Amino acid sequence: MRVTLRRRRAIAIAGGARGHGGNLMLTPRQYAAYEFIAGFLERWGFAPSYEEIRRHLGLRSLNAVAKLIAQLRRRGALAPSPLNAKRSLTPLAWGRARSGRVGRPVRGAERAAATIPLLGVVAAGEPIEAIENPEPVEVPPSLLGPGERYALRVRGDSMIEDGIHDGDLIVVRRALEADDGRTVVAVVDGEATLKRFYRHGAQVELRAANAALRPMQFPASRVQIRGILIGLLRRYS
């Protein structure tokens, strides 16, 4: 992929969907956003969030990110998202182009890889199916932070309306307590489940994100929280 500077204000990316001679014309800021998204997607298998783009570019608000994404879509650099999801950003003029005068390193996408252990499988109404030899899972820096983190593979569709599908990997922060409304890994009488958590006095409600499933209520003494959902990993083939 060839990148050239035009009039000090625009970058031409060869192979783009629009522009003169098959080139895609982007301003330096648009190109920086494009390159960050492409690099992040190439490394992690999914696009960065608006907040990650905002931090990388030093923008003041998520609204500024939304405007920048809209500009890239109008210029044909990003494919429109069929679900309008903030992590469905697909560069059309694919590549890791560089410009010595304008392009800058994709810092957020090129940080040293971090890993957490994949401990097992969580499914509604079953104990956590532990993996004998936990394997490392590579995660983006945005999912790291204070506290112990681990990954579980989801089995079933009880949280599908929250975008959590059968086979997804979830990132969990180990915890013994949670605020109302948080999605937690909970154990009830030795059986594990992934549900939204609500406390009602001496009762605990575990609520699925699936209209076909009814909420479940238990005495608080029977429910043990093992962790709080903080992220989701999904790779598209």
PDB file of C-alpha atoms in Angstrom:
ATOM      1  CA  MET A   1       0.000   0.000   0.000  1.00  0.00           C
ATOM      2  CA  ARG A   2       1.389   3.393  -1.044  1.00  0.00           C
ATOM      3  CA  VAL A   3       0.843   6.527   1.021  1.00  0.00           C
ATOM      4  CA  THR A   4       1.693  10.016  -0.250  1.00  0.00           C
ATOM      5  CA  LEU A   5       1.292  13.517   1.138  1.00  0.00           C
ATOM      6  CA  ARG A   6      -0.955  15.849  -0.873  1.00  0.00           C
ATOM      7  CA  ARG A   7      -0.823  19.599  -0.271  1.00  0.00           C
ATOM      8  CA  ARG A   8       0.262  18.920   3.330  1.00  0.00           C
ATOM      9  CA  ARG A   9      -3.356  18.269   4.219  1.00  0.00           C
ATOM     10  CA  ALA A  10      -4.377  14.955   2.697  1.00  0.00           C
ATOM     11  CA  ILE A  11      -3.063  11.422   2.434  1.00  0.00           C
ATOM     12  CA  ALA A  12      -3.783   9.223  -0.578  1.00  0.00           C
ATOM     13  CA  ILE A  13      -4.170   5.514   0.175  1.00  0.00           C
ATOM     14  CA  ALA A  14      -3.757   3.435  -2.958  1.00  0.00           C
ATOM     15  CA  GLY A  15      -6.554   0.949  -3.525  1.00  0.00           C
ATOM     16  CA  GLY A  16      -9.234   2.991  -1.776  1.00  0.00           C
ATOM     17  CA  ALA A  17     -12.859   2.870  -2.796  1.00  0.00           C
ATOM     18  CA  ARG A  18     -12.956   6.540  -3.812  1.00  0.00           C
ATOM     19  CA  GLY A  19     -10.677   9.319  -4.907  1.00  0.00           C
ATOM     20  CA  HIS A  20      -8.721  10.159  -8.035  1.00  0.00           C
ATOM     21  CA  GLY A  21      -7.025   7.259  -9.793  1.00  0.00           C
ATOM     22  CA  GLY A  22      -8.348   4.744  -7.276  1.00  0.00           C
ATOM     23  CA  ASN A  23      -6.782   6.561  -4.327  1.00  0.00           C
ATOM     24  CA  LEU A  24      -8.587   7.359  -1.092  1.00  0.00           C
ATOM     25  CA  MET A  25      -8.022  10.934   0.113  1.00  0.00           C
ATOM     26  CA  LEU A  26      -7.833  11.369   3.878  1.00  0.00           C
ATOM     27  CA  THR A  27      -6.735  14.205   6.126  1.00  0.00           C
ATOM     28  CA  PRO A  28      -3.924  13.439   8.605  1.00  0.00           C
ATOM     29  CA  ARG A  29      -6.385  12.972  11.475  1.00  0.00           C
ATOM     30  CA  GLN A  30      -8.653  10.737   9.401  1.00  0.00           C
ATOM     31  CA  TYR A  31      -5.655   8.684   8.355  1.00  0.00           C
ATOM     32  CA  ALA A  32      -4.461   8.354  11.974  1.00  0.00           C
ATOM     33  CA  ALA A  33      -7.893   7.015  12.949  1.00  0.00           C
ATOM     34  CA  TYR A  34      -7.998   4.708   9.932  1.00  0.00           C
ATOM     35  CA  GLU A  35      -4.527   3.303  10.660  1.00  0.00           C
ATOM     36  CA  PHE A  36      -5.315   2.755  14.347  1.00  0.00           C
ATOM     37  CA  ILE A  37      -8.543   0.905  13.539  1.00  0.00           C
ATOM     38  CA  ALA A  38      -6.848  -1.250  10.886  1.00  0.00           C
ATOM     39  CA  GLY A  39      -3.920  -2.087  13.168  1.00  0.00           C
ATOM     40  CA  PHE A  40      -6.138  -2.878  16.144  1.00  0.00           C
ATOM     41  CA  LEU A  41      -8.394  -5.098  14.028  1.00  0.00           C
ATOM     42  CA  GLU A  42      -5.406  -6.902  12.542  1.00  0.00           C
ATOM     43  CA  ARG A  43      -3.968  -7.624  15.987  1.00  0.00           C
ATOM     44  CA  TRP A  44      -7.053  -8.440  18.067  1.00  0.00           C
ATOM     45  CA  GLY A  45      -9.590  -9.670  15.507  1.00  0.00           C
ATOM     46  CA  PHE A  46     -12.170  -6.999  16.403  1.00  0.00           C
ATOM     47  CA  ALA A  47     -12.323  -3.237  16.082  1.00  0.00           C
ATOM     48  CA  PRO A  48     -11.456  -0.796  18.874  1.00  0.00           C
ATOM     49  CA  SER A  49     -14.215   0.865  20.857  1.00  0.00           C
ATOM     50  CA  TYR A  50     -15.004   4.556  20.429  1.00  0.00           C
ATOM     51  CA  GLU A  51     -13.374   5.192  23.814  1.00  0.00           C
ATOM     52  CA  GLU A  52     -10.149   3.471  22.714  1.00  0.00           C
ATOM     53  CA  ILE A  53     -10.113   5.568  19.536  1.00  0.00           C
ATOM     54  CA  ARG A  54     -10.754   8.723  21.562  1.00  0.00           C
ATOM     55  CA  ARG A  55      -7.845   8.018  23.930  1.00  0.00           C
ATOM     56  CA  HIS A  56      -5.461   7.126  21.116  1.00  0.00           C
ATOM     57  CA  LEU A  57      -6.184  10.288  19.115  1.00  0.00           C
ATOM     58  CA  GLY A  58      -6.452  12.564  22.149  1.00  0.00           C
ATOM     59  CA  LEU A  59      -9.996  13.656  21.302  1.00  0.00           C
ATOM     60  CA  ARG A  60     -12.158  15.332  23.927  1.00  0.00           C
ATOM     61  CA  SER A  61     -15.413  13.472  23.424  1.00  0.00           C
ATOM     62  CA  LEU A  62     -17.000  10.367  21.966  1.00  0.00           C
ATOM     63  CA  ASN A  63     -19.072  12.665  19.769  1.00  0.00           C
ATOM     64  CA  ALA A  64     -15.849  13.772  18.073  1.00  0.00           C
ATOM     65  CA  VAL A  65     -15.024  10.105  17.444  1.00  0.00           C
ATOM     66  CA  ALA A  66     -18.482   9.498  15.969  1.00  0.00           C
ATOM     67  CA  LYS A  67     -18.031  12.418  13.562  1.00  0.00           C
ATOM     68  CA  LEU A  68     -14.609  11.119  12.527  1.00  0.00           C
ATOM     69  CA  ILE A  69     -15.993   7.620  11.911  1.00  0.00           C
ATOM     70  CA  ALA A  70     -18.834   9.109   9.852  1.00  0.00           C
ATOM     71  CA  GLN A  71     -16.285  11.007   7.732  1.00  0.00           C
ATOM     72  CA  LEU A  72     -14.303   7.810   7.107  1.00  0.00           C
ATOM     73  CA  ARG A  73     -17.462   5.994   6.060  1.00  0.00           C
ATOM     74  CA  ARG A  74     -18.498   8.791   3.697  1.00  0.00           C
ATOM     75  CA  ARG A  75     -15.056   8.647   2.071  1.00  0.00           C
ATOM     76  CA  GLY A  76     -15.279   4.888   1.653  1.00  0.00           C
ATOM     77  CA  ALA A  77     -12.487   4.057   4.110  1.00  0.00           C
ATOM     78  CA  LEU A  78     -14.775   2.144   6.488  1.00  0.00           C
ATOM     79  CA  ALA A  79     -17.623  -0.164   5.598  1.00  0.00           C
ATOM     80  CA  PRO A  80     -21.035   0.785   6.986  1.00  0.00           C
ATOM     81  CA  SER A  81     -21.965  -1.333   9.987  1.00  0.00           C
ATOM     82  CA  PRO A  82     -25.117  -3.415   9.375  1.00  0.00           C
ATOM     83  CA  LEU A  83     -25.905  -3.286  13.103  1.00  0.00           C
ATOM     84  CA  ASN A  84     -24.452   0.178  13.708  1.00  0.00           C
ATOM     85  CA  ALA A  85     -22.296  -1.432  16.404  1.00  0.00           C
ATOM     86  CA  LYS A  86     -19.371   0.546  17.735  1.00  0.00           C
ATOM     87  CA  ARG A  87     -17.058  -2.465  17.397  1.00  0.00           C
ATOM     88  CA  SER A  88     -18.100  -3.182  13.788  1.00  0.00           C
ATOM     89  CA  LEU A  89     -15.595  -0.964  11.990  1.00  0.00           C
ATOM     90  CA  THR A  90     -14.140  -2.568   8.861  1.00  0.00           C
ATOM     91  CA  PRO A  91     -11.419  -0.777   6.861  1.00  0.00           C
ATOM     92  CA  LEU A  92     -12.035  -1.153   3.119  1.00  0.00           C
ATOM     93  CA  ALA A  93      -8.635   0.054   1.910  1.00  0.00           C
ATOM     94  CA  TRP A  94      -6.861  -2.558   4.012  1.00  0.00           C
ATOM     95  CA  GLY A  95      -3.214  -2.301   4.952  1.00  0.00           C
ATOM     96  CA  ARG A  96      -0.632  -0.981   7.387  1.00  0.00           C
ATOM     97  CA  ALA A  97       0.549   2.026   5.408  1.00  0.00           C
ATOM     98  CA  ARG A  98       3.049   4.484   6.825  1.00  0.00           C
ATOM     99  CA  SER A  99       3.999   8.058   6.021  1.00  0.00           C
ATOM    100  CA  GLY A 100       7.227   9.439   7.445  1.00  0.00           C
ATOM    101  CA  ARG A 101       5.777  12.948   7.577  1.00  0.00           C
ATOM    102  CA  VAL A 102       2.228  12.264   8.682  1.00  0.00           C
ATOM    103  CA  GLY A 103       1.642   8.654   9.731  1.00  0.00           C
ATOM    104  CA  ARG A 104       2.364   7.732  13.341  1.00  0.00           C
ATOM    105  CA  PRO A 105       2.833   4.378  15.082  1.00  0.00           C
ATOM    106  CA  VAL A 106      -0.292   2.518  16.120  1.00  0.00           C
ATOM    107  CA  ARG A 107       0.598   2.720  19.788  1.00  0.00           C
ATOM    108  CA  GLY A 108      -2.589   1.207  21.162  1.00  0.00           C
ATOM    109  CA  ALA A 109      -2.443  -1.763  18.794  1.00  0.00           C
ATOM    110  CA  GLU A 110       1.263  -2.468  19.182  1.00  0.00           C
ATOM    111  CA  ARG A 111       1.600  -2.610  22.944  1.00  0.00           C
ATOM    112  CA  ALA A 112       3.146  -5.767  24.337  1.00  0.00           C
ATOM    113  CA  ALA A 113       0.613  -8.576  24.270  1.00  0.00           C
ATOM    114  CA  ALA A 114      -1.027  -9.396  27.599  1.00  0.00           C
ATOM    115  CA  THR A 115      -2.547 -12.751  28.440  1.00  0.00           C
ATOM    116  CA  ILE A 116      -5.006 -14.103  30.989  1.00  0.00           C
ATOM    117  CA  PRO A 117      -5.851 -17.766  31.679  1.00  0.00           C
ATOM    118  CA  LEU A 118      -8.823 -19.482  30.058  1.00  0.00           C
ATOM    119  CA  LEU A 119     -10.135 -21.420  33.060  1.00  0.00           C
ATOM    120  CA  GLY A 120     -13.116 -23.253  31.629  1.00  0.00           C
ATOM    121  CA  VAL A 121     -16.647 -23.187  30.236  1.00  0.00           C
ATOM    122  CA  VAL A 122     -19.646 -21.540  31.892  1.00  0.00           C
ATOM    123  CA  ALA A 123     -23.161 -22.678  31.013  1.00  0.00           C
ATOM    124  CA  ALA A 124     -26.513 -22.165  32.667  1.00  0.00           C
ATOM    125  CA  GLY A 125     -27.301 -24.760  35.313  1.00  0.00           C
ATOM    126  CA  GLU A 126     -23.963 -26.577  35.250  1.00  0.00           C
ATOM    127  CA  PRO A 127     -20.748 -26.377  37.268  1.00  0.00           C
ATOM    128  CA  ILE A 128     -17.917 -24.495  35.584  1.00  0.00           C
ATOM    129  CA  GLU A 129     -16.280 -27.044  33.316  1.00  0.00           C
ATOM    130  CA  ALA A 130     -12.651 -26.527  34.269  1.00  0.00           C
ATOM    131  CA  ILE A 131      -9.821 -26.894  31.774  1.00  0.00           C
ATOM    132  CA  GLU A 132      -7.137 -29.233  33.086  1.00  0.00           C
ATOM    133  CA  ASN A 133      -4.307 -27.121  31.684  1.00  0.00           C
ATOM    134  CA  PRO A 134      -5.524 -23.507  31.459  1.00  0.00           C
ATOM    135  CA  GLU A 135      -4.389 -21.936  28.199  1.00  0.00           C
ATOM    136  CA  PRO A 136      -3.385 -18.278  27.864  1.00  0.00           C
ATOM    137  CA  VAL A 137      -5.714 -15.917  26.027  1.00  0.00           C
ATOM    138  CA  GLU A 138      -4.377 -12.705  24.485  1.00  0.00           C
ATOM    139  CA  VAL A 139      -6.406  -9.636  25.455  1.00  0.00           C
ATOM    140  CA  PRO A 140      -6.213  -5.927  24.539  1.00  0.00           C
ATOM    141  CA  PRO A 141      -4.832  -3.552  27.176  1.00  0.00           C
ATOM    142  CA  SER A 142      -8.263  -1.954  27.621  1.00  0.00           C
ATOM    143  CA  LEU A 143      -9.481  -5.136  29.367  1.00  0.00           C
ATOM    144  CA  LEU A 144      -6.679  -5.144  31.926  1.00  0.00           C
ATOM    145  CA  GLY A 145      -6.596  -3.314  35.227  1.00  0.00           C
ATOM    146  CA  PRO A 146      -6.666  -3.848  38.981  1.00  0.00           C
ATOM    147  CA  GLY A 147      -7.671  -7.261  40.253  1.00  0.00           C
ATOM    148  CA  GLU A 148      -7.304 -10.777  38.920  1.00  0.00           C
ATOM    149  CA  ARG A 149      -8.688 -11.382  35.424  1.00  0.00           C
ATOM    150  CA  TYR A 150      -9.559 -14.668  33.754  1.00  0.00           C
ATOM    151  CA  ALA A 151     -11.469 -15.907  30.722  1.00  0.00           C
ATOM    152  CA  LEU A 152     -14.357 -18.340  30.354  1.00  0.00           C
ATOM    153  CA  ARG A 153     -16.013 -19.744  27.253  1.00  0.00           C
ATOM    154  CA  VAL A 154     -19.790 -19.286  27.131  1.00  0.00           C
ATOM    155  CA  ARG A 155     -22.083 -22.188  26.389  1.00  0.00           C
ATOM    156  CA  GLY A 156     -25.725 -21.463  25.587  1.00  0.00           C
ATOM    157  CA  ASP A 157     -27.768 -18.415  24.596  1.00  0.00           C
ATOM    158  CA  SER A 158     -29.125 -17.156  27.931  1.00  0.00           C
ATOM    159  CA  MET A 159     -27.362 -13.776  27.470  1.00  0.00           C
ATOM    160  CA  ILE A 160     -27.858 -13.409  23.728  1.00  0.00           C
ATOM    161  CA  GLU A 161     -29.807 -10.128  23.991  1.00  0.00           C
ATOM    162  CA  ASP A 162     -26.716  -8.577  25.582  1.00  0.00           C
ATOM    163  CA  GLY A 163     -24.693  -9.661  22.543  1.00  0.00           C
ATOM    164  CA  ILE A 164     -23.120 -12.665  24.304  1.00  0.00           C
ATOM    165  CA  HIS A 165     -23.327 -15.697  22.042  1.00  0.00           C
ATOM    166  CA  ASP A 166     -22.661 -19.399  22.398  1.00  0.00           C
ATOM    167  CA  GLY A 167     -18.912 -19.954  22.023  1.00  0.00           C
ATOM    168  CA  ASP A 168     -17.858 -16.407  22.958  1.00  0.00           C
ATOM    169  CA  LEU A 169     -14.971 -15.804  25.329  1.00  0.00           C
ATOM    170  CA  ILE A 170     -15.750 -13.514  28.252  1.00  0.00           C
ATOM    171  CA  VAL A 171     -13.230 -11.670  30.400  1.00  0.00           C
ATOM    172  CA  VAL A 172     -14.067 -11.751  34.102  1.00  0.00           C
ATOM    173  CA  ARG A 173     -12.660  -9.805  37.050  1.00  0.00           C
ATOM    174  CA  ARG A 174     -12.600 -12.011  40.111  1.00  0.00           C
ATOM    175  CA  ALA A 175     -14.951 -10.580  42.758  1.00  0.00           C
ATOM    176  CA  LEU A 176     -17.137 -11.688  45.644  1.00  0.00           C
ATOM    177  CA  GLU A 177     -19.640  -8.812  45.443  1.00  0.00           C
ATOM    178  CA  ALA A 178     -21.376  -6.891  42.663  1.00  0.00           C
ATOM    179  CA  ASP A 179     -23.644  -3.890  42.189  1.00  0.00           C
ATOM    180  CA  ASP A 180     -27.191  -4.340  40.946  1.00  0.00           C
ATOM    181  CA  GLY A 181     -27.430  -4.731  37.192  1.00  0.00           C
ATOM    182  CA  ARG A 182     -23.925  -6.085  36.678  1.00  0.00           C
ATOM    183  CA  THR A 183     -23.452  -9.307  34.721  1.00  0.00           C
ATOM    184  CA  VAL A 184     -21.770 -11.831  36.987  1.00  0.00           C
ATOM    185  CA  VAL A 185     -20.503 -15.366  37.104  1.00  0.00           C
ATOM    186  CA  ALA A 186     -22.528 -16.783  39.994  1.00  0.00           C
ATOM    187  CA  VAL A 187     -22.636 -20.197  41.630  1.00  0.00           C
ATOM    188  CA  VAL A 188     -25.909 -21.476  43.085  1.00  0.00           C
ATOM    189  CA  ASP A 189     -25.749 -24.760  44.992  1.00  0.00           C
ATOM    190  CA  GLY A 190     -22.578 -25.679  43.113  1.00  0.00           C
ATOM    191  CA  GLU A 191     -23.957 -24.833  39.664  1.00  0.00           C
ATOM    192  CA  ALA A 192     -22.507 -21.893  37.734  1.00  0.00           C
ATOM    193  CA  THR A 193     -24.275 -19.418  35.499  1.00  0.00           C
ATOM    194  CA  LEU A 194     -23.702 -16.098  33.741  1.00  0.00           C
ATOM    195  CA  LYS A 195     -26.543 -13.691  34.556  1.00  0.00           C
ATOM    196  CA  ARG A 196     -27.407 -10.133  35.537  1.00  0.00           C
ATOM    197  CA  PHE A 197     -27.377  -9.700  39.310  1.00  0.00           C
ATOM    198  CA  TYR A 198     -30.007  -7.930  41.440  1.00  0.00           C
ATOM    199  CA  ARG A 199     -30.402  -7.961  45.220  1.00  0.00           C
ATOM    200  CA  HIS A 200     -33.864  -7.697  46.816  1.00  0.00           C
ATOM    201  CA  GLY A 201     -33.371  -7.703  50.573  1.00  0.00           C
ATOM    202  CA  ALA A 202     -32.538 -11.271  51.568  1.00  0.00           C
ATOM    203  CA  GLN A 203     -33.181 -12.507  48.022  1.00  0.00           C
ATOM    204  CA  VAL A 204     -30.994 -12.445  44.922  1.00  0.00           C
ATOM    205  CA  GLU A 205     -32.416 -12.305  41.405  1.00  0.00           C
ATOM    206  CA  LEU A 206     -30.397 -13.718  38.515  1.00  0.00           C
ATOM    207  CA  ARG A 207     -31.812 -12.434  35.243  1.00  0.00           C
ATOM    208  CA  ALA A 208     -31.066 -13.766  31.767  1.00  0.00           C
ATOM    209  CA  ALA A 209     -30.800 -11.530  28.703  1.00  0.00           C
ATOM    210  CA  ASN A 210     -33.171 -13.764  26.789  1.00  0.00           C
ATOM    211  CA  ALA A 211     -36.917 -13.120  26.651  1.00  0.00           C
ATOM    212  CA  ALA A 212     -37.564 -16.866  26.565  1.00  0.00           C
ATOM    213  CA  LEU A 213     -36.045 -17.368  30.030  1.00  0.00           C
ATOM    214  CA  ARG A 214     -37.608 -16.274  33.301  1.00  0.00           C
ATOM    215  CA  PRO A 215     -35.646 -14.548  36.085  1.00  0.00           C
ATOM    216  CA  MET A 216     -34.591 -16.802  38.951  1.00  0.00           C
ATOM    217  CA  GLN A 217     -34.706 -15.844  42.640  1.00  0.00           C
ATOM    218  CA  PHE A 218     -32.760 -17.468  45.449  1.00  0.00           C
ATOM    219  CA  PRO A 219     -31.983 -16.766  49.093  1.00  0.00           C
ATOM    220  CA  ALA A 220     -28.810 -14.682  49.141  1.00  0.00           C
ATOM    221  CA  SER A 221     -27.111 -17.361  51.240  1.00  0.00           C
ATOM    222  CA  ARG A 222     -27.289 -19.793  48.299  1.00  0.00           C
ATOM    223  CA  VAL A 223     -25.638 -17.468  45.773  1.00  0.00           C
ATOM    224  CA  GLN A 224     -21.884 -16.982  45.527  1.00  0.00           C
ATOM    225  CA  ILE A 225     -20.436 -14.433  43.116  1.00  0.00           C
ATOM    226  CA  ARG A 226     -17.220 -15.584  41.464  1.00  0.00           C
ATOM    227  CA  GLY A 227     -16.587 -12.654  39.151  1.00  0.00           C
ATOM    228  CA  ILE A 228     -17.914  -9.675  37.204  1.00  0.00           C
ATOM    229  CA  LEU A 229     -18.056  -9.543  33.407  1.00  0.00           C
ATOM    230  CA  ILE A 230     -15.792  -6.793  32.056  1.00  0.00           C
ATOM    231  CA  GLY A 231     -15.255  -7.748  28.427  1.00  0.00           C
ATOM    232  CA  LEU A 232     -16.077  -9.966  25.491  1.00  0.00           C
ATOM    233  CA  LEU A 233     -13.746 -11.516  22.920  1.00  0.00           C
ATOM    234  CA  ARG A 234     -15.047 -12.789  19.598  1.00  0.00           C
ATOM    235  CA  ARG A 235     -13.187 -13.634  16.405  1.00  0.00           C
ATOM    236  CA  TYR A 236     -14.918 -13.656  13.051  1.00  0.00           C
ATOM    237  CA  SER A 237     -13.881 -16.181  10.434  1.00  0.00           C
TER     238      SER A 237
END
